Short mmCIF file of C-alpha atoms in Angstrom, two decimals:
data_model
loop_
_atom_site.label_atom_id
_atom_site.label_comp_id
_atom_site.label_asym_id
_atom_site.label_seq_id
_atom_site.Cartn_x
_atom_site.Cartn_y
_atom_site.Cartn_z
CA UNK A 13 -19.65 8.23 -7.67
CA UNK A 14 -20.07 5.60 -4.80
CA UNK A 15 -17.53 3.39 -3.71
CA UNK A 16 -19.76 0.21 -5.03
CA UNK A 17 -20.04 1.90 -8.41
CA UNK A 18 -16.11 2.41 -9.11
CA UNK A 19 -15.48 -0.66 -7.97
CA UNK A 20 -17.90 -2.32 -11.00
CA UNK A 21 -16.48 0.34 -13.53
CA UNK A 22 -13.07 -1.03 -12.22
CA UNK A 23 -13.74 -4.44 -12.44
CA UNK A 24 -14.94 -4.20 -16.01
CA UNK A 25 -12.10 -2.35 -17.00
CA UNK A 26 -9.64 -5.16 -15.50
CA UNK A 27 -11.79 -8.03 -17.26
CA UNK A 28 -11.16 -6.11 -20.25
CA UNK A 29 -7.97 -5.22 -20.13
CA UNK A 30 -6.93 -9.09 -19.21
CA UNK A 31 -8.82 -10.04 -23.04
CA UNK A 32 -11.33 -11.92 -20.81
CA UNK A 33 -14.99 -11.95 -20.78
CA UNK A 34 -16.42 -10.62 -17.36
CA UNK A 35 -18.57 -13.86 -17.58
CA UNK A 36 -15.74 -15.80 -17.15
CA UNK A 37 -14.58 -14.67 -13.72
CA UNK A 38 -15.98 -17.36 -11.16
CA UNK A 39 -14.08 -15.84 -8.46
CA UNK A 40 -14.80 -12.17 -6.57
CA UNK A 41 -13.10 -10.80 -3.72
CA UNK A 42 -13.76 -7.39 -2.47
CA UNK A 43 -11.89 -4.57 0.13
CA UNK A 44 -13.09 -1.45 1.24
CA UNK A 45 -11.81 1.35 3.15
CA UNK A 46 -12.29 -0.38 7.01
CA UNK A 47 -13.21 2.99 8.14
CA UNK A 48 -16.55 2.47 5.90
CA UNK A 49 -19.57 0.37 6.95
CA UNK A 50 -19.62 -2.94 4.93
CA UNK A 51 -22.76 -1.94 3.36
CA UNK A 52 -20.15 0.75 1.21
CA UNK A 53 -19.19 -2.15 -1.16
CA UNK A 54 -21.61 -5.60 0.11
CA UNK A 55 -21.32 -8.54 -1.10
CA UNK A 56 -23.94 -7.83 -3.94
CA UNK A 57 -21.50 -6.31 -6.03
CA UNK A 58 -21.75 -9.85 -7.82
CA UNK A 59 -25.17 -9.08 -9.27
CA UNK A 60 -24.17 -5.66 -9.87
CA UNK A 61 -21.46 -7.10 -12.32
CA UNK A 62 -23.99 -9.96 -13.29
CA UNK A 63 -21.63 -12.85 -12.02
CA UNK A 64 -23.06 -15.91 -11.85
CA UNK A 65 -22.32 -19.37 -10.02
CA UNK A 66 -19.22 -18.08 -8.77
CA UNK A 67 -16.88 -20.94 -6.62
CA UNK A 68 -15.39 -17.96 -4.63
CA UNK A 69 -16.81 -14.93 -2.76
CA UNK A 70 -15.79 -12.95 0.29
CA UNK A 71 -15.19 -9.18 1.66
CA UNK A 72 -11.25 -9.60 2.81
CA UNK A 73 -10.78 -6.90 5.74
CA UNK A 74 -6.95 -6.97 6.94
CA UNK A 75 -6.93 -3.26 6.87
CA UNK A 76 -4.09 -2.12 4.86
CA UNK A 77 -2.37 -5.40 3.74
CA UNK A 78 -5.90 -6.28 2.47
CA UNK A 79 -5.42 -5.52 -1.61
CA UNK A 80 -1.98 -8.01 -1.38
CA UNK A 81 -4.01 -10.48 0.33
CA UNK A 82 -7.26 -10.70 -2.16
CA UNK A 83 -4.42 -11.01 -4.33
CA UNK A 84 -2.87 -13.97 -2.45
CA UNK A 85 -5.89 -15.98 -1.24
CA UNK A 86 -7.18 -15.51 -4.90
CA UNK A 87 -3.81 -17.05 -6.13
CA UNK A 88 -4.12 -19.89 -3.77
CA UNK A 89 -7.65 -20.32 -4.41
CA UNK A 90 -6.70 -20.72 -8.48
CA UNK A 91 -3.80 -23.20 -7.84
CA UNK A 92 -5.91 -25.45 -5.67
CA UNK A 93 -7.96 -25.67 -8.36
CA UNK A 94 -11.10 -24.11 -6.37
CA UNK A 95 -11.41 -21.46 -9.33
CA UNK A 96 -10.25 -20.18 -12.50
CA UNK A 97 -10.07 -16.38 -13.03
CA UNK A 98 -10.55 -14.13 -10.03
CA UNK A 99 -11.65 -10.40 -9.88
CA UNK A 100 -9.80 -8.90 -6.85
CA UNK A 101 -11.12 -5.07 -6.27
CA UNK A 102 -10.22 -2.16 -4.02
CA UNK A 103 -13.17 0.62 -3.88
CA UNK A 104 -13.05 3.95 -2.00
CA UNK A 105 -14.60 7.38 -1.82
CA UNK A 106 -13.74 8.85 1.15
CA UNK A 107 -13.62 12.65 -0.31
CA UNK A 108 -17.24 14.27 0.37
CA UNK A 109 -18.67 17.51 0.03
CA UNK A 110 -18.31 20.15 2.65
CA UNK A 111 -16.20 17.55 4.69
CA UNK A 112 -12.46 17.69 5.00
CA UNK A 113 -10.38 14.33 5.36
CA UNK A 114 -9.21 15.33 8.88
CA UNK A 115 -12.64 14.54 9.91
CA UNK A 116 -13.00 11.54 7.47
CA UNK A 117 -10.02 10.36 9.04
CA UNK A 118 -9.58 10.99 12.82
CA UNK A 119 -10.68 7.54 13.86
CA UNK A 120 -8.59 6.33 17.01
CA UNK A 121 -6.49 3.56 15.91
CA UNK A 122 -6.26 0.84 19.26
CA UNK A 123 -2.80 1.16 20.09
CA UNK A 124 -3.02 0.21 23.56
CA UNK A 125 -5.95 -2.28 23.68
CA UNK A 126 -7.48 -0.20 26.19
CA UNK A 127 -11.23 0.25 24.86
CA UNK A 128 -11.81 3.70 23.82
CA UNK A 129 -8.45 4.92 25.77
CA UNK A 130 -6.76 6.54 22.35
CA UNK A 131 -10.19 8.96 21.96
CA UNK A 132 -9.57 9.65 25.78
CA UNK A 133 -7.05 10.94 25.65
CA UNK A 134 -7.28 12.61 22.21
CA UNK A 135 -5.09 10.46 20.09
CA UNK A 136 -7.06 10.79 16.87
CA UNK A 137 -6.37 9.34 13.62
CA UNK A 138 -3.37 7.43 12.01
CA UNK A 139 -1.58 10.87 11.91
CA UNK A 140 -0.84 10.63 15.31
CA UNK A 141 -0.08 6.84 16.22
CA UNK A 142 2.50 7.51 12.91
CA UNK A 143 3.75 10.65 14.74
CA UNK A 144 4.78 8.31 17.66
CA UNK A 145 6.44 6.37 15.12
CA UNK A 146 8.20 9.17 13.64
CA UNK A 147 9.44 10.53 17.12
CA UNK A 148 10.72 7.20 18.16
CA UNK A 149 12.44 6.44 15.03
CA UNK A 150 13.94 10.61 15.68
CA UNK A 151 15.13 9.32 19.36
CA UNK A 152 16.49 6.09 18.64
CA UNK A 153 18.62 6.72 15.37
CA UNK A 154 19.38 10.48 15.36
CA UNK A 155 17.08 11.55 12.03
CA UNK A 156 15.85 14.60 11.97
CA UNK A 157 13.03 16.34 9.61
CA UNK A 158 15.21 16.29 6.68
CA UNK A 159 15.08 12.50 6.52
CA UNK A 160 11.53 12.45 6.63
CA UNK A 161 11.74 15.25 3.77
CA UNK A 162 13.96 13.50 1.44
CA UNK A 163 11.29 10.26 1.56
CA UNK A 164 8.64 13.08 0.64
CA UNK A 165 10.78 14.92 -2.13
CA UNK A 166 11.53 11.39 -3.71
CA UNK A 167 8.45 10.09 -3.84
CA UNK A 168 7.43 14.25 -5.93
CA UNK A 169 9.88 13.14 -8.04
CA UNK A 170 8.67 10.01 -9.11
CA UNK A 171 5.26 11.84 -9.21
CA UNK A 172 6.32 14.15 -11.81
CA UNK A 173 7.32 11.75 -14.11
CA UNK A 174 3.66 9.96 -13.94
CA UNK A 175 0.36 11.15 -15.05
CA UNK A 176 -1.48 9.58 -12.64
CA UNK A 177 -0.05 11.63 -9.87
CA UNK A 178 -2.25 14.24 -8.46
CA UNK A 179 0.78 16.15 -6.90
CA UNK A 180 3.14 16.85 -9.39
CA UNK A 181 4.82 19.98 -9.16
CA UNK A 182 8.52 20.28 -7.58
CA UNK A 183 9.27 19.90 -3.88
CA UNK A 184 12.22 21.62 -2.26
CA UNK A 185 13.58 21.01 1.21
CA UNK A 186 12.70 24.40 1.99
CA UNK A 187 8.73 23.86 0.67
CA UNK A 188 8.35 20.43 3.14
CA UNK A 189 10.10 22.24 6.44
CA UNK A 190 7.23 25.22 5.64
CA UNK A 191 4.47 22.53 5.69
CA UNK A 192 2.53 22.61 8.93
CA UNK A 193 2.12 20.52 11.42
CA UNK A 194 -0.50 17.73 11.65
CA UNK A 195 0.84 16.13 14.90
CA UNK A 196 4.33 16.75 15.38
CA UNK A 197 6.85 16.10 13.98
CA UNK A 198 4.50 14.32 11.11
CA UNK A 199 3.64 17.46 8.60
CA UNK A 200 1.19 17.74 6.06
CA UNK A 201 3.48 16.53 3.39
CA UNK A 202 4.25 13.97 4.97
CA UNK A 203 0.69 12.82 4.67
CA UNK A 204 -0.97 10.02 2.40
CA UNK A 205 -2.82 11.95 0.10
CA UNK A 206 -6.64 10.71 -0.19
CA UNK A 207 -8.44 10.07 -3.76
CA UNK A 208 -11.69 8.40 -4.32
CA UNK A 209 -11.28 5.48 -6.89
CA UNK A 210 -11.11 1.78 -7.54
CA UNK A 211 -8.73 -0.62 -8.63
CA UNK A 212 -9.39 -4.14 -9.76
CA UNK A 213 -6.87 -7.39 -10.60
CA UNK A 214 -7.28 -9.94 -12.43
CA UNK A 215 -5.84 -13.59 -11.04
CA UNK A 216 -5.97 -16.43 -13.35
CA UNK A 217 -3.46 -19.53 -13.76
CA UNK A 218 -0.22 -19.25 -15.22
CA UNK A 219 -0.94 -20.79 -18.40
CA UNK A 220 -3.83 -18.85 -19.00
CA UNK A 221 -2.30 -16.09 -18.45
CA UNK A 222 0.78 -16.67 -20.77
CA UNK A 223 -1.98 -15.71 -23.61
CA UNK A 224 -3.08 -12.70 -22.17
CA UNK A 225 -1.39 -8.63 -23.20
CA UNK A 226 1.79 -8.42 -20.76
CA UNK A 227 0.41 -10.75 -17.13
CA UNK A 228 2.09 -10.32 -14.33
CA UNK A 229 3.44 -13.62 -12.42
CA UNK A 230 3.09 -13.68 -8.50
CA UNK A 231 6.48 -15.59 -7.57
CA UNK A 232 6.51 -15.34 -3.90
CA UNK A 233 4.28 -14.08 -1.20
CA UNK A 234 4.29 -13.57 2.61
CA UNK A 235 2.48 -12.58 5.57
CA UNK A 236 3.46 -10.92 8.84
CA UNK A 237 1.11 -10.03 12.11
CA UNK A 238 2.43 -9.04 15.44
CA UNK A 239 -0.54 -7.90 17.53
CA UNK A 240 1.94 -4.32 17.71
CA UNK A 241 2.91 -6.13 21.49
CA UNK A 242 3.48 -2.52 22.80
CA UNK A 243 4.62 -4.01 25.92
CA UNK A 244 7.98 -5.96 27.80
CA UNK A 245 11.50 -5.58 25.89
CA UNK A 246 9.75 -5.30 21.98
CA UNK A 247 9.49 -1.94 19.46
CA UNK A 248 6.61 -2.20 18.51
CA UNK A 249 7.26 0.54 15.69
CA UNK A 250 9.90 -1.65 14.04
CA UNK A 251 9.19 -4.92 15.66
CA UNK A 252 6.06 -5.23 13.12
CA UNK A 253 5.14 -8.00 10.92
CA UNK A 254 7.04 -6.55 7.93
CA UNK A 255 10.14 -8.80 8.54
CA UNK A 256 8.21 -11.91 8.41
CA UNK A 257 5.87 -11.10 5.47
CA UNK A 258 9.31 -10.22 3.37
CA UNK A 259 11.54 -13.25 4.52
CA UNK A 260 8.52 -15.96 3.84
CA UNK A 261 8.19 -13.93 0.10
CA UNK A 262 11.97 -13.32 -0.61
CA UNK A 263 12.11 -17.32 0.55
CA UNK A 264 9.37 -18.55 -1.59
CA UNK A 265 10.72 -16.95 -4.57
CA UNK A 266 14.36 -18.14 -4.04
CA UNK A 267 15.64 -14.67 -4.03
CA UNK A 268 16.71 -12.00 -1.32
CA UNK A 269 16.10 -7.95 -0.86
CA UNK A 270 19.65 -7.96 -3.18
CA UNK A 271 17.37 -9.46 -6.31
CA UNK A 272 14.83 -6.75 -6.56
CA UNK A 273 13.93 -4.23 -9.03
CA UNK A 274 12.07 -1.91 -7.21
CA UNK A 275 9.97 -1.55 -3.96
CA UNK A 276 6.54 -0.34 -4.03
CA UNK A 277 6.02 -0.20 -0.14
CA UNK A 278 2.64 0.60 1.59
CA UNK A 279 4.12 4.02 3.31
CA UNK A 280 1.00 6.23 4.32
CA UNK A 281 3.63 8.52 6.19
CA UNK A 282 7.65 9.49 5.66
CA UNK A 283 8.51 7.37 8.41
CA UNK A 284 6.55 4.32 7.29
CA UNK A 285 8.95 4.68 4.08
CA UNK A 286 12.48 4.83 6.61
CA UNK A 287 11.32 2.16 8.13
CA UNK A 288 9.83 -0.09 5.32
CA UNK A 289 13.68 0.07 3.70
CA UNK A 290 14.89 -1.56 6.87
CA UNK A 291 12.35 -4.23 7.71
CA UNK A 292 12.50 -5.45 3.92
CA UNK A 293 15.98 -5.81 3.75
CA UNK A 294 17.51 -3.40 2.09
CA UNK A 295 19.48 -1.88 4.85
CA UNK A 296 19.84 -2.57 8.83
CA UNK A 297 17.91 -0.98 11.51
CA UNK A 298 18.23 2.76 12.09
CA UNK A 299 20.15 3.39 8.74
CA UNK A 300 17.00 3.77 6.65
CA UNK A 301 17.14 7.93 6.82
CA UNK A 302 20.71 7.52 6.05
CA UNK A 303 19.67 5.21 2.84
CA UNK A 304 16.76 7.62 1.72
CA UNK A 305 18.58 10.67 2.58
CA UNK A 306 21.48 9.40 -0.37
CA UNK A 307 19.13 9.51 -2.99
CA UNK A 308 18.52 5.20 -3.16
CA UNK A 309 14.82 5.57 -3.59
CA UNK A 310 14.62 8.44 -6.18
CA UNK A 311 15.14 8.38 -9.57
CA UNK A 312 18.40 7.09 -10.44
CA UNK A 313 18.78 5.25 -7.36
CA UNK A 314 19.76 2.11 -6.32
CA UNK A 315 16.29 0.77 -5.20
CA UNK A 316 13.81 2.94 -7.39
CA UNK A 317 11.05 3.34 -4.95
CA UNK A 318 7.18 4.06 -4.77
CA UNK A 319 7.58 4.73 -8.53
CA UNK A 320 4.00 6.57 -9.13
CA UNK A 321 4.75 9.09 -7.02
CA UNK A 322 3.49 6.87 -3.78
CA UNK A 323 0.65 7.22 -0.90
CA UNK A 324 2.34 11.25 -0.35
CA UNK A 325 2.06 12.08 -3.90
CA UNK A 326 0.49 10.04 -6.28
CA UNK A 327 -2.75 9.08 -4.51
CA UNK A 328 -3.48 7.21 -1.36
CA UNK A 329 -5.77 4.14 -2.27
CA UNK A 330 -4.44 1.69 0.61
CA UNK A 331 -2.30 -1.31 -0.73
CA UNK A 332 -3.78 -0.77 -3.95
CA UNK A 333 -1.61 2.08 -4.30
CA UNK A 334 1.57 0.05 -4.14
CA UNK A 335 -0.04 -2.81 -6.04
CA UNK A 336 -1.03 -1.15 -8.90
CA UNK A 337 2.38 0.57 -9.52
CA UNK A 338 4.06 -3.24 -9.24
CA UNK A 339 1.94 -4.69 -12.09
CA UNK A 340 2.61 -1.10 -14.49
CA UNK A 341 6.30 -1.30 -13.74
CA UNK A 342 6.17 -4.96 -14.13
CA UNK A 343 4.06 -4.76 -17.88
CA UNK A 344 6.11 -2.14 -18.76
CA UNK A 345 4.07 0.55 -18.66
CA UNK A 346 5.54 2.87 -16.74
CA UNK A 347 6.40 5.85 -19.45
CA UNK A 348 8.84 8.23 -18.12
CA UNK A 349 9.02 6.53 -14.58
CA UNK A 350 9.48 2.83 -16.07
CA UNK A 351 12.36 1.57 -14.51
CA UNK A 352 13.94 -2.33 -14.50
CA UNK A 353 11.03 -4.66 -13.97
CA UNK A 354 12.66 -8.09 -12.89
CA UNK A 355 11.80 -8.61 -9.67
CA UNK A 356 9.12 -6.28 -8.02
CA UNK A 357 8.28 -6.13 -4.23
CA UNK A 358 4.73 -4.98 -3.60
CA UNK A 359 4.14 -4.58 -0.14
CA UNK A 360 0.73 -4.02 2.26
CA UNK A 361 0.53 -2.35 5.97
CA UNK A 362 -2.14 -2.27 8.04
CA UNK A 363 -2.84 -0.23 11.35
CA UNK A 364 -0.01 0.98 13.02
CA UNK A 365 2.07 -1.17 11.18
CA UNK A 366 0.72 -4.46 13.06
CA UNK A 367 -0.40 -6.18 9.91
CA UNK A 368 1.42 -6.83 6.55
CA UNK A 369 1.84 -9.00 3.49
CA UNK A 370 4.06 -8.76 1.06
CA UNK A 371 4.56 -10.39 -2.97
CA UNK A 372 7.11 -10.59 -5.09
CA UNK A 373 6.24 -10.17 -8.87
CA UNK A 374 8.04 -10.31 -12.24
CA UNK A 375 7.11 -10.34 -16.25
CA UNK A 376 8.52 -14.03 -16.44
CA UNK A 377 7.08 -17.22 -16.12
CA UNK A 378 9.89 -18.60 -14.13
CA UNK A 379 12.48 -17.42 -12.14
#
């Protein structure tokens, strides 16, 4: 089906599931793939879903951190009292006949700001500007390809444990060093893996929401955007917005990285994963492979991580990936990969890691 078709099938679903009408939503926000033309999911998706008179209405493009921000301009657009009940939906179908996702996906991300300089010199897709990412990370702190291995094996773990997973049998070391290269050193597994779907959330006000089957409360959000300043004394592959997005959420909700649950991080590649644990908190710079490699972010680990199974295994679906896992862990409805739902960190990335936002999310009320 088309992008614009899952997303309605989505958005009915969510209405449905929140035990609200879909004539009640007076608020739609919408986020496709920003490797699609707009005309993938337009702004007609309202009379597609026979909305009516709605008091919000907007296509939010902030490439990969755009699913966490629907979900916090739709927050801010209840509480000011500018709406009531907000559809927030995520629609993709990038998987085509007779075309592979290499193709679908070798787009030159502008890491230099140099028009048209990355397809010069034949830096195609996010595989590569990740592979740079990877390599640095390899130079600066000593990892090697089994640290990017044990963010791939954990993340199969989790998989197996969910049914939503597409990739669920087991992953030895010995299976990810065999994978081949995509641009070295990133492999194929560690790749997002690409699904055609659509997710939708429902935002509504607190109280409203107290009535509805198991909500899930926003408690603290952030944003972070550092233009990836590739030049002067900065790292531009850890000195991303990621920091920022966390601190103003963490702050926000009164808590720190020691408070949370679990982490459902944005990580389209092993390395985004090493160095999501370290810009979040949760340990200090260049001691992320050394933190994945013990085992924190698999099953049984201190900081249960990407807990479907993640962009690598479960299903790549941009931020709504990670958001979607937040909200089942945080209603409980996690089966076999449930884990303690407290506090919940659902992050979003976007380009080479230039853009981010971040929320913090819980089954209770109040803090």
């Amino acid at each position: 089906m088309s992008a614009r078709r899952l997303a309605c099938d989505a958005a009915r679903a969510a209405s449905l599931d929140s035990g609200q009408a879909l004539s009640s939503i007076d608020g739609l926000l919408l986020n496709r793939s920003p490797i699609e033309p707009h005309e993938t999911l337009p702004l007609t998706v309202q009379r597609d879903l026979g909305l009516h008179d709605l008091g919000l209405l907007a296509s939010i493009e902030g490439e990969g951190s755009s699913v966490v921000q629907m979900i916090q301009i739709a927050a801010l657009a209840v509480n000011s009292g500018m709406v009531n009940r907000v559809a927030c939906v995520f629609a993709d179908a990038p998987i085509r006949p007779a075309v592979n996702s290499g193709q679908t996906f070798a787009i030159p991300l502008p890491l230099t700001g140099i028009e048209g300089w990355e397809r010069e010199i034949g830096l195609f897709g996010a595989s590569a500007a990740f592979a740079l990412v990877a390599s640095r990370y390899m130079n600066l702190y000593g990892a090697n390809e089994e640290h990017f291995g044990a963010w791939a094996i954990a993340e199969r773990e989790w998989a197996m444990r969910s049914e939503r997973a597409f990739l669920r049998t087991p992953l030895t070391m010995q299976d990810y060093l065999a994978s081949r290269w995509i641009s070295r050193p990133v492999r194929l597994l560690d790749c997002a893996y690409p699904v055609n779907g659509a997710i939708a959330f429902i935002v509504s006000r607190a109280d409203e929401a107290a009535a509805a089957p198991a909500p899930a409360y926003i408690h603290g959000m952030g944003q972070g955007h550092s233009g990836c300043r590739g030049f002067g004394a900065l790292e531009p592959e850890f000195d991303n917005g990621a920091e920022q997005a966390g601190r103003t959420a963490y702050a926000m909700a009164g808590i720190g990285p020691a408070d949370i649950s679990s982490a459902q991080f944005y990580a389209p590649f092993s390395c985004a994963g090493l160095v999501a644990v370290e810009n979040y908190g949760f340990c200090k710079r260049g001691e992320g492979a050394a933190f994945v490699a013990d085992g924190n972010t698999r099953p049984g680990g201190s900081l249960p991580t990407n807990t479907g199974g993640g962009m690598l295994s479960g299903y790549y679906m941009q931020g709504a990936t990670s958001l979607s896992e937040a909200v089942i862990q945080v209603r409980g409805e996690g089966g076999q990969r449930q884990v303690a739902n407290d506090l919940v960190l659902a992050t979003g990335l976007g380009g080479r890691q230039e853009h981010h936002a971040a929320l913090v999310l819980s089954p209770h009320g109040r803090l």
